[in-house]
Amino acid sequence: QVTPQPRIALIFARTETNGKVVRRLQVILGALDGKTADQISELVSLSDRAVHTWLSRYNQYGLDGLKDKSGRGRKGPLN
């Protein structure tokens, strides 16, 4: 049985256009299917560490955790 949150993830995966986020959603869906981090990493071509990172971000922040954080921006010119 799929709980409501994973159903939302499935809908989000179908409409998401950012390839990075789609791959991260595949990580979450793999974990929900009971796959191990090793199995997921092979399926989505990410390292085990990256799989654990995205699972942790999802558990902490939900679907918003799968999006890239804003960076510091462009570095200033050297004087």
PDB file of C-alpha atoms in Angstrom:
ATOM      1  CA  GLN A   1       0.000   0.000   0.000  1.00  0.00           C
ATOM      2  CA  VAL A   2       1.363   3.416  -0.984  1.00  0.00           C
ATOM      3  CA  THR A   3       0.826   6.157   1.595  1.00  0.00           C
ATOM      4  CA  PRO A   4      -0.393   9.642   0.520  1.00  0.00           C
ATOM      5  CA  GLN A   5       3.069  11.264   0.613  1.00  0.00           C
ATOM      6  CA  PRO A   6       4.597   8.763  -1.876  1.00  0.00           C
ATOM      7  CA  ARG A   7       1.582   9.213  -4.145  1.00  0.00           C
ATOM      8  CA  ILE A   8       2.409  12.901  -4.200  1.00  0.00           C
ATOM      9  CA  ALA A   9       6.008  11.991  -5.058  1.00  0.00           C
ATOM     10  CA  LEU A  10       4.784   9.893  -7.988  1.00  0.00           C
ATOM     11  CA  ILE A  11       2.652  12.760  -9.304  1.00  0.00           C
ATOM     12  CA  PHE A  12       5.523  15.183  -8.783  1.00  0.00           C
ATOM     13  CA  ALA A  13       7.875  12.829 -10.684  1.00  0.00           C
ATOM     14  CA  ARG A  14       5.559  12.864 -13.686  1.00  0.00           C
ATOM     15  CA  THR A  15       5.387  16.650 -13.848  1.00  0.00           C
ATOM     16  CA  GLU A  16       8.926  17.593 -12.772  1.00  0.00           C
ATOM     17  CA  THR A  17      11.127  18.938 -15.575  1.00  0.00           C
ATOM     18  CA  ASN A  18      14.397  19.206 -13.628  1.00  0.00           C
ATOM     19  CA  GLY A  19      16.313  16.001 -14.348  1.00  0.00           C
ATOM     20  CA  LYS A  20      18.242  16.179 -11.073  1.00  0.00           C
ATOM     21  CA  VAL A  21      15.051  16.305  -9.049  1.00  0.00           C
ATOM     22  CA  VAL A  22      13.555  13.418 -11.034  1.00  0.00           C
ATOM     23  CA  ARG A  23      16.614  11.298 -10.220  1.00  0.00           C
ATOM     24  CA  ARG A  24      16.263  12.204  -6.540  1.00  0.00           C
ATOM     25  CA  LEU A  25      12.597  11.229  -6.645  1.00  0.00           C
ATOM     26  CA  GLN A  26      13.665   7.878  -8.083  1.00  0.00           C
ATOM     27  CA  VAL A  27      15.893   7.451  -5.016  1.00  0.00           C
ATOM     28  CA  ILE A  28      12.921   8.049  -2.718  1.00  0.00           C
ATOM     29  CA  LEU A  29      10.623   5.750  -4.655  1.00  0.00           C
ATOM     30  CA  GLY A  30      13.285   3.022  -4.645  1.00  0.00           C
ATOM     31  CA  ALA A  31      13.569   3.282  -0.874  1.00  0.00           C
ATOM     32  CA  LEU A  32       9.776   3.112  -0.535  1.00  0.00           C
ATOM     33  CA  ASP A  33       9.866  -0.075  -2.599  1.00  0.00           C
ATOM     34  CA  GLY A  34      12.241  -1.568  -0.001  1.00  0.00           C
ATOM     35  CA  LYS A  35      15.422  -1.424  -2.077  1.00  0.00           C
ATOM     36  CA  THR A  36      18.797  -1.011  -0.352  1.00  0.00           C
ATOM     37  CA  ALA A  37      21.052   1.995  -0.893  1.00  0.00           C
ATOM     38  CA  ASP A  38      23.370  -0.198  -3.006  1.00  0.00           C
ATOM     39  CA  GLN A  39      20.500  -1.260  -5.249  1.00  0.00           C
ATOM     40  CA  ILE A  40      19.212   2.292  -5.573  1.00  0.00           C
ATOM     41  CA  SER A  41      22.670   3.684  -6.361  1.00  0.00           C
ATOM     42  CA  GLU A  42      23.044   1.228  -9.235  1.00  0.00           C
ATOM     43  CA  LEU A  43      19.579   2.011 -10.590  1.00  0.00           C
ATOM     44  CA  VAL A  44      19.968   5.797 -10.614  1.00  0.00           C
ATOM     45  CA  SER A  45      23.753   6.033 -11.165  1.00  0.00           C
ATOM     46  CA  LEU A  46      24.515   7.851  -7.915  1.00  0.00           C
ATOM     47  CA  SER A  47      26.967   6.989  -5.156  1.00  0.00           C
ATOM     48  CA  ASP A  48      25.758   5.338  -1.949  1.00  0.00           C
ATOM     49  CA  ARG A  49      26.660   8.548  -0.141  1.00  0.00           C
ATOM     50  CA  ALA A  50      24.479  10.619  -2.476  1.00  0.00           C
ATOM     51  CA  VAL A  51      21.589   8.178  -2.001  1.00  0.00           C
ATOM     52  CA  HIS A  52      21.864   8.540   1.776  1.00  0.00           C
ATOM     53  CA  THR A  53      22.093  12.335   1.454  1.00  0.00           C
ATOM     54  CA  TRP A  54      18.877  12.575  -0.574  1.00  0.00           C
ATOM     55  CA  LEU A  55      17.035  10.142   1.680  1.00  0.00           C
ATOM     56  CA  SER A  56      18.057  12.215   4.681  1.00  0.00           C
ATOM     57  CA  ARG A  57      17.015  15.486   3.024  1.00  0.00           C
ATOM     58  CA  TYR A  58      13.659  13.955   2.069  1.00  0.00           C
ATOM     59  CA  ASN A  59      13.076  12.668   5.603  1.00  0.00           C
ATOM     60  CA  GLN A  60      13.941  16.060   7.050  1.00  0.00           C
ATOM     61  CA  TYR A  61      12.281  18.445   4.563  1.00  0.00           C
ATOM     62  CA  GLY A  62       9.918  16.364   2.431  1.00  0.00           C
ATOM     63  CA  LEU A  63       9.718  16.990  -1.312  1.00  0.00           C
ATOM     64  CA  ASP A  64      11.203  20.482  -0.914  1.00  0.00           C
ATOM     65  CA  GLY A  65      14.398  18.855   0.352  1.00  0.00           C
ATOM     66  CA  LEU A  66      15.001  17.344  -3.086  1.00  0.00           C
ATOM     67  CA  LYS A  67      15.522  20.724  -4.714  1.00  0.00           C
ATOM     68  CA  ASP A  68      18.944  22.361  -4.892  1.00  0.00           C
ATOM     69  CA  LYS A  69      19.730  24.873  -2.182  1.00  0.00           C
ATOM     70  CA  SER A  70      20.634  28.339  -3.346  1.00  0.00           C
ATOM     71  CA  GLY A  71      24.372  28.923  -3.454  1.00  0.00           C
ATOM     72  CA  ARG A  72      26.521  31.838  -2.493  1.00  0.00           C
ATOM     73  CA  GLY A  73      26.418  33.183  -6.016  1.00  0.00           C
ATOM     74  CA  ARG A  74      29.250  34.179  -8.261  1.00  0.00           C
ATOM     75  CA  LYS A  75      32.594  34.961  -6.665  1.00  0.00           C
ATOM     76  CA  GLY A  76      33.710  38.570  -6.798  1.00  0.00           C
ATOM     77  CA  PRO A  77      36.629  39.715  -8.947  1.00  0.00           C
ATOM     78  CA  LEU A  78      40.151  39.556  -7.546  1.00  0.00           C
ATOM     79  CA  ASN A  79      41.625  42.917  -6.651  1.00  0.00           C
TER      80      ASN A  79
END
